[in-house]
mmCIF file of C-alpha atoms and ligand atoms in Angstrom:
data_model
loop_
_atom_site.group_PDB
_atom_site.id
_atom_site.type_symbol
_atom_site.label_atom_id
_atom_site.label_comp_id
_atom_site.label_asym_id
_atom_site.label_seq_id
_atom_site.Cartn_x
_atom_site.Cartn_y
_atom_site.Cartn_z
ATOM 1 C CA MET A 12 187.417 69.272 270.788
ATOM 2 C CA ALA A 13 189.016 66.739 268.450
ATOM 3 C CA GLY A 14 192.370 68.338 269.106
ATOM 4 C CA ARG A 15 191.969 68.135 272.849
ATOM 5 C CA ALA A 16 190.813 64.515 272.832
ATOM 6 C CA ALA A 17 193.710 63.597 270.596
ATOM 7 C CA ARG A 18 196.130 65.384 272.925
ATOM 8 C CA VAL A 19 194.764 63.747 276.035
ATOM 9 C CA PHE A 20 194.396 60.207 274.809
ATOM 10 C CA GLY A 21 196.385 60.081 271.612
ATOM 11 C CA ALA A 22 193.200 58.782 270.031
ATOM 12 C CA VAL A 23 192.735 58.820 266.304
ATOM 13 C CA ARG A 24 189.509 60.675 265.770
ATOM 14 C CA ALA A 25 187.319 60.333 262.724
ATOM 15 C CA GLU A 26 187.000 64.081 262.426
ATOM 16 C CA SER A 27 190.734 64.551 262.149
ATOM 17 C CA ALA A 28 191.105 62.160 259.230
ATOM 18 C CA ILE A 29 191.155 63.617 255.745
ATOM 19 C CA LEU A 30 188.114 62.143 254.035
ATOM 20 C CA GLU A 31 185.975 62.878 251.049
ATOM 21 C CA PRO A 32 182.961 64.839 252.210
ATOM 22 C CA GLY A 33 179.791 62.796 252.040
ATOM 23 C CA LEU A 34 181.494 59.402 252.138
ATOM 24 C CA PRO A 35 180.850 57.168 255.142
ATOM 25 C CA CYS A 36 183.677 57.527 257.598
ATOM 26 C CA PRO A 37 185.594 54.263 257.966
ATOM 27 C CA PHE A 38 186.640 55.128 261.531
ATOM 28 C CA ALA A 39 183.186 56.247 262.605
ATOM 29 C CA MET A 40 182.458 55.018 266.078
ATOM 30 C CA ILE A 41 179.575 55.732 268.365
ATOM 31 C CA ARG A 42 180.744 57.565 271.436
ATOM 32 C CA TYR A 43 179.125 56.662 274.742
ATOM 33 C CA ASP A 44 179.241 58.641 277.965
ATOM 34 C CA LEU A 45 177.145 56.829 280.533
ATOM 35 C CA HIS A 46 177.651 58.909 283.676
ATOM 36 C CA CYS A 47 177.035 62.608 284.319
ATOM 37 C CA HIS A 48 175.158 64.999 286.602
ATOM 38 C CA SER A 49 172.830 67.974 286.411
ATOM 39 C CA THR A 50 171.295 70.481 288.811
ATOM 40 C CA TYR A 51 168.846 67.740 289.810
ATOM 41 C CA SER A 52 171.673 66.455 292.011
ATOM 42 C CA ASP A 53 175.106 68.040 292.435
ATOM 43 C CA GLY A 54 175.891 69.126 288.888
ATOM 44 C CA LEU A 55 176.251 72.802 288.014
ATOM 45 C CA LEU A 56 174.198 72.821 284.801
ATOM 46 C CA PRO A 57 170.537 72.052 284.127
ATOM 47 C CA PRO A 58 169.857 68.834 282.161
ATOM 48 C CA ALA A 59 169.286 70.608 278.827
ATOM 49 C CA GLU A 60 172.656 72.383 279.132
ATOM 50 C CA VAL A 61 174.397 69.130 280.035
ATOM 51 C CA VAL A 62 172.930 67.445 276.959
ATOM 52 C CA ARG A 63 173.848 70.331 274.646
ATOM 53 C CA LEU A 64 177.413 70.330 275.955
ATOM 54 C CA ALA A 65 177.706 66.561 275.535
ATOM 55 C CA ALA A 66 176.433 66.762 271.959
ATOM 56 C CA ALA A 67 178.862 69.594 271.194
ATOM 57 C CA GLY A 68 181.670 67.469 272.613
ATOM 58 C CA GLY A 69 180.864 64.635 270.208
ATOM 59 C CA VAL A 70 178.957 62.296 272.531
ATOM 60 C CA ASP A 71 176.410 60.219 270.605
ATOM 61 C CA VAL A 72 174.820 58.332 273.499
ATOM 62 C CA LEU A 73 174.549 60.025 276.879
ATOM 63 C CA ALA A 74 173.191 58.754 280.185
ATOM 64 C CA LEU A 75 172.126 61.373 282.713
ATOM 65 C CA THR A 76 172.808 59.747 286.078
ATOM 66 C CA ASP A 77 171.901 62.135 288.868
ATOM 67 C CA HIS A 78 172.522 60.941 292.408
ATOM 68 C CA ASP A 79 169.473 59.037 293.708
ATOM 69 C CA GLU A 80 167.219 61.009 291.373
ATOM 70 C CA THR A 81 165.537 60.680 287.974
ATOM 71 C CA ALA A 82 163.574 63.950 287.841
ATOM 72 C CA GLY A 83 165.942 65.567 285.333
ATOM 73 C CA LEU A 84 165.357 62.928 282.665
ATOM 74 C CA PRO A 85 162.325 64.457 280.854
ATOM 75 C CA GLU A 86 164.181 67.743 280.322
ATOM 76 C CA ALA A 87 167.284 65.849 279.200
ATOM 77 C CA ARG A 88 165.245 63.724 276.783
ATOM 78 C CA ALA A 89 163.690 66.747 275.102
ATOM 79 C CA ALA A 90 167.107 68.383 274.753
ATOM 80 C CA ALA A 91 168.613 65.163 273.371
ATOM 81 C CA GLN A 92 165.921 65.059 270.689
ATOM 82 C CA ASP A 93 166.743 68.633 269.706
ATOM 83 C CA ALA A 94 170.477 67.933 269.697
ATOM 84 C CA GLY A 95 170.147 64.685 267.742
ATOM 85 C CA ILE A 96 171.783 62.426 270.313
ATOM 86 C CA ALA A 97 170.459 59.420 272.199
ATOM 87 C CA LEU A 98 169.611 59.722 275.885
ATOM 88 C CA VAL A 99 169.787 56.765 278.244
ATOM 89 C CA ASN A 100 167.614 56.968 281.367
ATOM 90 C CA GLY A 101 169.991 56.681 284.293
ATOM 91 C CA ALA A 102 170.644 57.378 287.962
ATOM 92 C CA GLU A 103 173.584 56.911 290.319
ATOM 93 C CA LEU A 104 172.514 55.079 293.454
ATOM 94 C CA SER A 105 174.262 55.616 296.772
ATOM 95 C CA VAL A 106 174.925 52.271 298.428
ATOM 96 C CA THR A 107 176.547 51.212 301.682
ATOM 97 C CA TRP A 108 178.488 47.976 301.421
ATOM 98 C CA GLU A 109 180.315 46.780 304.540
ATOM 99 C CA GLY A 110 180.493 50.338 305.838
ATOM 100 C CA GLU A 111 181.870 51.747 302.567
ATOM 101 C CA THR A 112 179.961 54.085 300.279
ATOM 102 C CA ILE A 113 179.746 52.552 296.822
ATOM 103 C CA HIS A 114 178.024 54.123 293.837
ATOM 104 C CA VAL A 115 175.973 52.027 291.440
ATOM 105 C CA VAL A 116 175.001 53.543 288.107
ATOM 106 C CA ALA A 117 171.642 52.339 286.824
ATOM 107 C CA LEU A 118 171.179 52.431 283.061
ATOM 108 C CA ARG A 119 168.047 52.052 280.909
ATOM 109 C CA ILE A 120 165.752 52.157 283.894
ATOM 110 C CA ASP A 121 162.082 52.929 283.674
ATOM 111 C CA PRO A 122 161.973 56.075 285.829
ATOM 112 C CA SER A 123 158.251 55.660 286.401
ATOM 113 C CA ASN A 124 158.721 52.273 288.054
ATOM 114 C CA ALA A 125 157.137 52.535 291.515
ATOM 115 C CA THR A 126 159.647 50.273 293.289
ATOM 116 C CA LEU A 127 162.613 52.242 291.991
ATOM 117 C CA SER A 128 160.983 55.623 292.690
ATOM 118 C CA ALA A 129 160.158 54.606 296.245
ATOM 119 C CA GLY A 130 163.687 53.297 296.777
ATOM 120 C CA LEU A 131 165.281 56.487 295.476
ATOM 121 C CA ALA A 132 162.920 58.640 297.547
ATOM 122 C CA GLN A 133 163.930 56.681 300.631
ATOM 123 C CA VAL A 134 167.626 57.185 299.908
ATOM 124 C CA ARG A 135 167.135 60.915 299.261
ATOM 125 C CA SER A 136 165.161 61.302 302.456
ATOM 126 C CA GLY A 137 168.226 60.551 304.569
ATOM 127 C CA ARG A 138 170.216 63.402 303.093
ATOM 128 C CA ASP A 139 168.809 66.302 305.134
ATOM 129 C CA ALA A 140 169.527 64.717 308.498
ATOM 130 C CA ARG A 141 172.980 63.710 307.304
ATOM 131 C CA ALA A 142 173.637 67.294 306.153
ATOM 132 C CA ARG A 143 172.673 68.540 309.623
ATOM 133 C CA ARG A 144 175.228 66.159 311.117
ATOM 134 C CA ILE A 145 177.880 67.313 308.633
ATOM 135 C CA ALA A 146 177.127 70.907 309.669
ATOM 136 C CA ASP A 147 177.370 69.981 313.371
ATOM 137 C CA SER A 148 180.701 68.349 312.721
ATOM 138 C CA LEU A 149 181.991 71.409 310.852
ATOM 139 C CA ALA A 150 180.702 73.670 313.655
ATOM 140 C CA ALA A 151 182.704 71.625 316.143
ATOM 141 C CA ALA A 152 185.737 72.268 313.912
ATOM 142 C CA GLY A 153 185.089 76.029 314.082
ATOM 143 C CA ILE A 154 183.005 76.533 310.938
ATOM 144 C CA PRO A 155 179.493 77.652 311.949
ATOM 145 C CA ASP A 156 176.295 77.820 309.854
ATOM 146 C CA ALA A 157 177.481 75.354 307.223
ATOM 147 C CA PHE A 158 174.007 73.868 306.681
ATOM 148 C CA GLU A 159 172.614 77.257 305.682
ATOM 149 C CA GLY A 160 175.808 77.942 303.726
ATOM 150 C CA ALA A 161 175.577 74.706 301.760
ATOM 151 C CA ALA A 162 171.840 75.192 301.200
ATOM 152 C CA VAL A 163 172.630 78.270 299.088
ATOM 153 C CA TYR A 164 174.197 75.947 296.491
ATOM 154 C CA VAL A 165 171.439 73.337 296.521
ATOM 155 C CA THR A 166 169.592 73.298 293.209
ATOM 156 C CA SER A 167 167.093 70.507 293.832
ATOM 157 C CA LYS A 168 165.087 70.406 297.016
ATOM 158 C CA ALA A 169 165.824 67.355 299.187
ATOM 159 C CA LEU A 170 169.090 66.687 297.469
ATOM 160 C CA ILE A 171 171.804 68.226 299.553
ATOM 161 C CA SER A 172 175.170 66.605 298.974
ATOM 162 C CA ARG A 173 178.733 66.926 300.173
ATOM 163 C CA THR A 174 179.414 68.779 296.931
ATOM 164 C CA HIS A 175 177.221 71.648 298.158
ATOM 165 C CA PHE A 176 179.237 71.799 301.377
ATOM 166 C CA ALA A 177 182.422 71.776 299.301
ATOM 167 C CA ARG A 178 181.231 74.790 297.308
ATOM 168 C CA PHE A 179 180.353 76.627 300.538
ATOM 169 C CA LEU A 180 183.747 75.827 302.102
ATOM 170 C CA ALA A 181 185.591 77.018 298.994
ATOM 171 C CA GLU A 182 183.520 80.185 298.674
ATOM 172 C CA THR A 183 184.080 81.119 302.316
ATOM 173 C CA GLY A 184 187.839 80.623 302.078
ATOM 174 C CA HIS A 185 188.060 77.478 304.204
ATOM 175 C CA ALA A 186 189.436 75.636 301.179
ATOM 176 C CA ARG A 187 191.115 76.628 297.935
ATOM 177 C CA ASP A 188 188.445 75.016 295.788
ATOM 178 C CA ALA A 189 185.798 72.302 296.012
ATOM 179 C CA ARG A 190 188.316 69.512 295.555
ATOM 180 C CA ASP A 191 190.500 70.909 298.340
ATOM 181 C CA ALA A 192 187.388 71.096 300.551
ATOM 182 C CA PHE A 193 186.909 67.349 300.137
ATOM 183 C CA LYS A 194 190.514 66.690 301.009
ATOM 184 C CA ARG A 195 190.429 68.847 304.136
ATOM 185 C CA PHE A 196 186.923 68.303 305.416
ATOM 186 C CA LEU A 197 184.515 65.989 303.700
ATOM 187 C CA THR A 198 186.278 62.639 303.479
ATOM 188 C CA PRO A 199 186.587 59.876 306.087
ATOM 189 C CA GLY A 200 188.713 60.846 309.065
ATOM 190 C CA LYS A 201 188.310 64.588 308.469
ATOM 191 C CA PRO A 202 186.124 67.046 310.408
ATOM 192 C CA GLY A 203 182.968 67.412 308.365
ATOM 193 C CA TYR A 204 182.711 63.748 307.421
ATOM 194 C CA VAL A 205 179.941 61.688 308.974
ATOM 195 C CA ALA A 206 179.100 58.051 308.380
ATOM 196 C CA HIS A 207 175.765 57.432 306.728
ATOM 197 C CA ALA A 208 173.718 54.360 305.816
ATOM 198 C CA TRP A 209 172.611 54.481 302.174
ATOM 199 C CA ALA A 210 170.774 51.685 300.340
ATOM 200 C CA SER A 211 171.996 48.116 300.751
ATOM 201 C CA LEU A 212 173.573 46.534 297.674
ATOM 202 C CA PRO A 213 170.861 43.853 297.324
ATOM 203 C CA ASP A 214 168.123 46.511 297.578
ATOM 204 C CA ALA A 215 169.757 48.765 294.973
ATOM 205 C CA LEU A 216 170.248 45.833 292.585
ATOM 206 C CA SER A 217 166.693 44.693 293.062
ATOM 207 C CA TRP A 218 165.228 48.191 292.429
ATOM 208 C CA ILE A 219 167.300 48.505 289.239
ATOM 209 C CA ARG A 220 166.304 45.042 288.033
ATOM 210 C CA THR A 221 162.630 45.695 288.784
ATOM 211 C CA ALA A 222 162.829 48.922 286.775
ATOM 212 C CA GLY A 223 164.273 46.994 283.810
ATOM 213 C CA GLY A 224 167.736 48.522 284.070
ATOM 214 C CA SER A 225 171.352 47.392 284.114
ATOM 215 C CA ALA A 226 173.549 48.006 287.167
ATOM 216 C CA VAL A 227 177.113 49.285 286.827
ATOM 217 C CA ILE A 228 179.695 49.646 289.596
ATOM 218 C CA ALA A 229 180.703 53.313 289.277
ATOM 219 C CA HIS A 230 184.340 54.509 289.382
ATOM 220 C CA PRO A 231 185.668 51.440 291.260
ATOM 221 C CA GLY A 232 189.130 52.980 291.465
ATOM 222 C CA ARG A 233 187.825 55.524 293.965
ATOM 223 C CA TYR A 234 186.968 53.065 296.720
ATOM 224 C CA LYS A 235 189.474 52.781 299.523
ATOM 225 C CA ILE A 236 189.128 49.043 299.956
ATOM 226 C CA THR A 237 191.629 46.203 299.769
ATOM 227 C CA ALA A 238 192.064 44.177 296.596
ATOM 228 C CA ALA A 239 190.472 41.201 298.363
ATOM 229 C CA ASP A 240 187.432 43.275 299.376
ATOM 230 C CA MET A 241 187.130 44.612 295.825
ATOM 231 C CA ARG A 242 186.965 41.040 294.579
ATOM 232 C CA ARG A 243 184.289 40.174 297.121
ATOM 233 C CA LEU A 244 182.338 43.284 296.168
ATOM 234 C CA LEU A 245 182.507 42.403 292.471
ATOM 235 C CA ALA A 246 181.474 38.810 293.138
ATOM 236 C CA GLU A 247 178.502 39.914 295.261
ATOM 237 C CA PHE A 248 177.575 42.520 292.687
ATOM 238 C CA ARG A 249 177.686 40.012 289.828
ATOM 239 C CA ASP A 250 175.867 37.301 291.775
ATOM 240 C CA GLY A 251 173.197 39.835 292.737
ATOM 241 C CA GLY A 252 172.516 40.576 289.075
ATOM 242 C CA GLY A 253 174.960 43.452 288.419
ATOM 243 C CA ALA A 254 175.857 43.857 284.754
ATOM 244 C CA ALA A 255 179.015 45.907 284.383
ATOM 245 C CA ILE A 256 181.972 47.783 285.797
ATOM 246 C CA GLU A 257 182.719 51.370 284.838
ATOM 247 C CA VAL A 258 186.156 50.469 283.507
ATOM 248 C CA LEU A 259 186.791 53.959 282.138
ATOM 249 C CA SER A 260 186.153 56.854 284.485
ATOM 250 C CA SER A 261 187.526 60.379 284.654
ATOM 251 C CA SER A 262 188.590 59.667 288.223
ATOM 252 C CA HIS A 263 190.719 56.672 287.192
ATOM 253 C CA THR A 264 194.383 56.667 286.343
ATOM 254 C CA PRO A 265 195.295 54.837 283.118
ATOM 255 C CA ALA A 266 196.561 51.981 285.320
ATOM 256 C CA GLN A 267 193.168 51.775 287.050
ATOM 257 C CA ASN A 268 191.407 51.725 283.679
ATOM 258 C CA GLU A 269 193.521 48.677 282.832
ATOM 259 C CA GLU A 270 193.081 47.055 286.229
ATOM 260 C CA PHE A 271 189.303 47.243 286.067
ATOM 261 C CA THR A 272 189.210 46.155 282.450
ATOM 262 C CA THR A 273 190.981 42.990 283.559
ATOM 263 C CA LEU A 274 188.701 42.550 286.571
ATOM 264 C CA ALA A 275 185.617 42.924 284.373
ATOM 265 C CA ARG A 276 186.884 40.074 282.228
ATOM 266 C CA VAL A 277 187.811 37.907 285.208
ATOM 267 C CA PHE A 278 184.411 38.400 286.851
ATOM 268 C CA GLY A 279 182.398 38.014 283.667
ATOM 269 C CA LEU A 280 181.100 41.580 283.872
ATOM 270 C CA LYS A 281 180.639 43.968 280.974
ATOM 271 C CA GLY A 282 182.398 47.309 280.706
ATOM 272 C CA SER A 283 180.972 50.819 280.868
ATOM 273 C CA CYS A 284 182.484 54.282 280.596
ATOM 274 C CA GLY A 285 181.550 57.668 281.996
ATOM 275 C CA SER A 286 183.007 61.130 282.396
ATOM 276 C CA ASP A 287 181.106 61.735 285.666
ATOM 277 C CA TYR A 288 180.777 65.299 284.406
ATOM 278 C CA HIS A 289 179.538 67.750 287.071
ATOM 279 C CA GLY A 290 180.028 71.103 285.337
ATOM 280 C CA PRO A 291 182.620 73.608 284.198
ATOM 281 C CA GLY A 292 185.566 73.845 286.571
ATOM 282 C CA GLU A 293 184.439 70.876 288.679
ATOM 283 C CA SER A 294 185.191 67.988 286.398
ATOM 284 C CA TRP A 295 188.209 65.898 285.640
ATOM 285 C CA MET A 296 187.226 65.488 282.038
ATOM 286 C CA ALA A 297 185.218 67.286 279.363
ATOM 287 C CA PHE A 298 182.510 65.618 277.299
ATOM 288 C CA GLY A 299 183.981 63.729 274.370
ATOM 289 C CA ASP A 300 187.309 63.043 276.054
ATOM 290 C CA LEU A 301 186.693 59.411 277.032
ATOM 291 C CA PRO A 302 188.879 56.980 275.095
ATOM 292 C CA PRO A 303 187.245 53.984 273.378
ATOM 293 C CA LEU A 304 186.378 51.005 275.556
ATOM 294 C CA PRO A 305 189.441 48.712 275.666
ATOM 295 C CA ALA A 306 189.527 45.746 273.300
ATOM 296 C CA GLY A 307 188.440 42.527 274.973
ATOM 297 C CA THR A 308 185.732 44.283 277.001
ATOM 298 C CA THR A 309 182.115 43.470 276.267
ATOM 299 C CA PRO A 310 180.365 46.846 276.282
ATOM 300 C CA VAL A 311 177.414 47.223 278.612
ATOM 301 C CA TRP A 312 175.531 48.404 275.504
ATOM 302 C CA SER A 313 176.308 45.185 273.559
ATOM 303 C CA ASP A 314 172.677 44.032 273.747
ATOM 304 C CA TRP A 315 170.970 47.442 273.550
HETATM 305 P P1 LIG B 14 177.435 62.640 298.599
HETATM 306 O O1 LIG B 14 176.573 61.756 297.732
HETATM 307 O O2 LIG B 14 176.673 63.745 299.245
HETATM 308 O O3 LIG B 14 178.282 61.861 299.570
HETATM 309 O O4 LIG B 14 178.438 63.374 297.628
HETATM 310 C C1 LIG B 14 179.247 62.621 296.772
HETATM 311 C C2 LIG B 14 179.752 63.515 295.667
HETATM 312 O O5 LIG B 14 180.818 64.308 296.123
HETATM 313 C C3 LIG B 14 180.348 62.724 294.531
HETATM 314 O O6 LIG B 14 179.381 62.336 293.626
HETATM 315 C C4 LIG B 14 181.268 63.724 293.907
HETATM 316 O O7 LIG B 14 180.535 64.589 293.077
HETATM 317 C C5 LIG B 14 181.753 64.509 295.080
HETATM 318 N N1 LIG B 14 183.059 64.056 295.581
HETATM 319 C C6 LIG B 14 183.316 63.003 296.359
HETATM 320 N N2 LIG B 14 184.626 62.928 296.658
HETATM 321 C C7 LIG B 14 185.211 63.979 296.027
HETATM 322 C C8 LIG B 14 186.538 64.474 295.943
HETATM 323 N N3 LIG B 14 187.546 63.868 296.575
HETATM 324 N N4 LIG B 14 186.749 65.596 295.217
HETATM 325 C C9 LIG B 14 185.728 66.215 294.600
HETATM 326 N N5 LIG B 14 184.466 65.796 294.638
HETATM 327 C C10 LIG B 14 184.202 64.697 295.337
HETATM 328 MN MN1 LIG B 15 178.460 63.988 292.455
HETATM 329 MN MN1 LIG B 16 179.928 58.659 292.170
HETATM 330 MN MN1 LIG B 17 178.723 60.541 289.559
#
């Protein structure tokens, strides 16, 4: 793992240094990964497996952030205790902002908070009807029975996502793999994409605040919005109580990592980092491969 991380990021890793056994490591650094998924949303592995893999990859502090769902956290917490790593209670909230889908990672939430639970349940409840509309749209494009096909890959009742459609489309030969399925079918402008109203940004921020958590704009480099709109989004997010930007994400280019590091500073937001791990073969990055947060960024965990 150390070898791969060093290859990918050129990072100097504590493990690769030649040190006297038993002495404190001068380069020791706590490694945070604050964004990943399990079978409670669209990940491929159950929470305990996700945690074990993260620990094996050298992650010290992991947030499980299933889409609109916190039900995997107890299993993840037990596994984290066994593996000797810290688990952060998280979720990734689906938000609609000016017609765009934006993801907001919630960290250190109280999952038993009634306001948050009700909000997440409301967001999840829209997914079935949306999936039916996705299936109708695919049927119109000549691909029948996609709802039933996607349902085969669903691992948590009431949480059907585009990812499950992507797996169905890949498995049935309509796409090379899940990523290709998104490109051909499941993104705006393509057959199989339908608009959907998720939570509003003020609602999501208020649920997270009420549950004692910090809100993070997830993978900002993924949003197809203008630079001016991004600035408005960040200003609204900050003014609504948002805490941080995910400046390092597996779906960012190095240039985007830099761009959002700068924007975090400009907007007075902290920085977060996450692999957005979904499972073997479906992720851009393995656990442990995130580089350190760039200098000049206040980590979202600075006051934890
Ligand atoms: P949903 O919440 O149902 O709209 O599904 C969103 C999920 O689809 C994201 O969390 C990703 O896991 C996945 N996804 C979105 N866009 C892509 C893409 N271009 N390639 C692969 N996976 C994607
Ligand atoms: Mn996902
Ligand atoms: Mn996301
Ligand atoms: Mn995610």
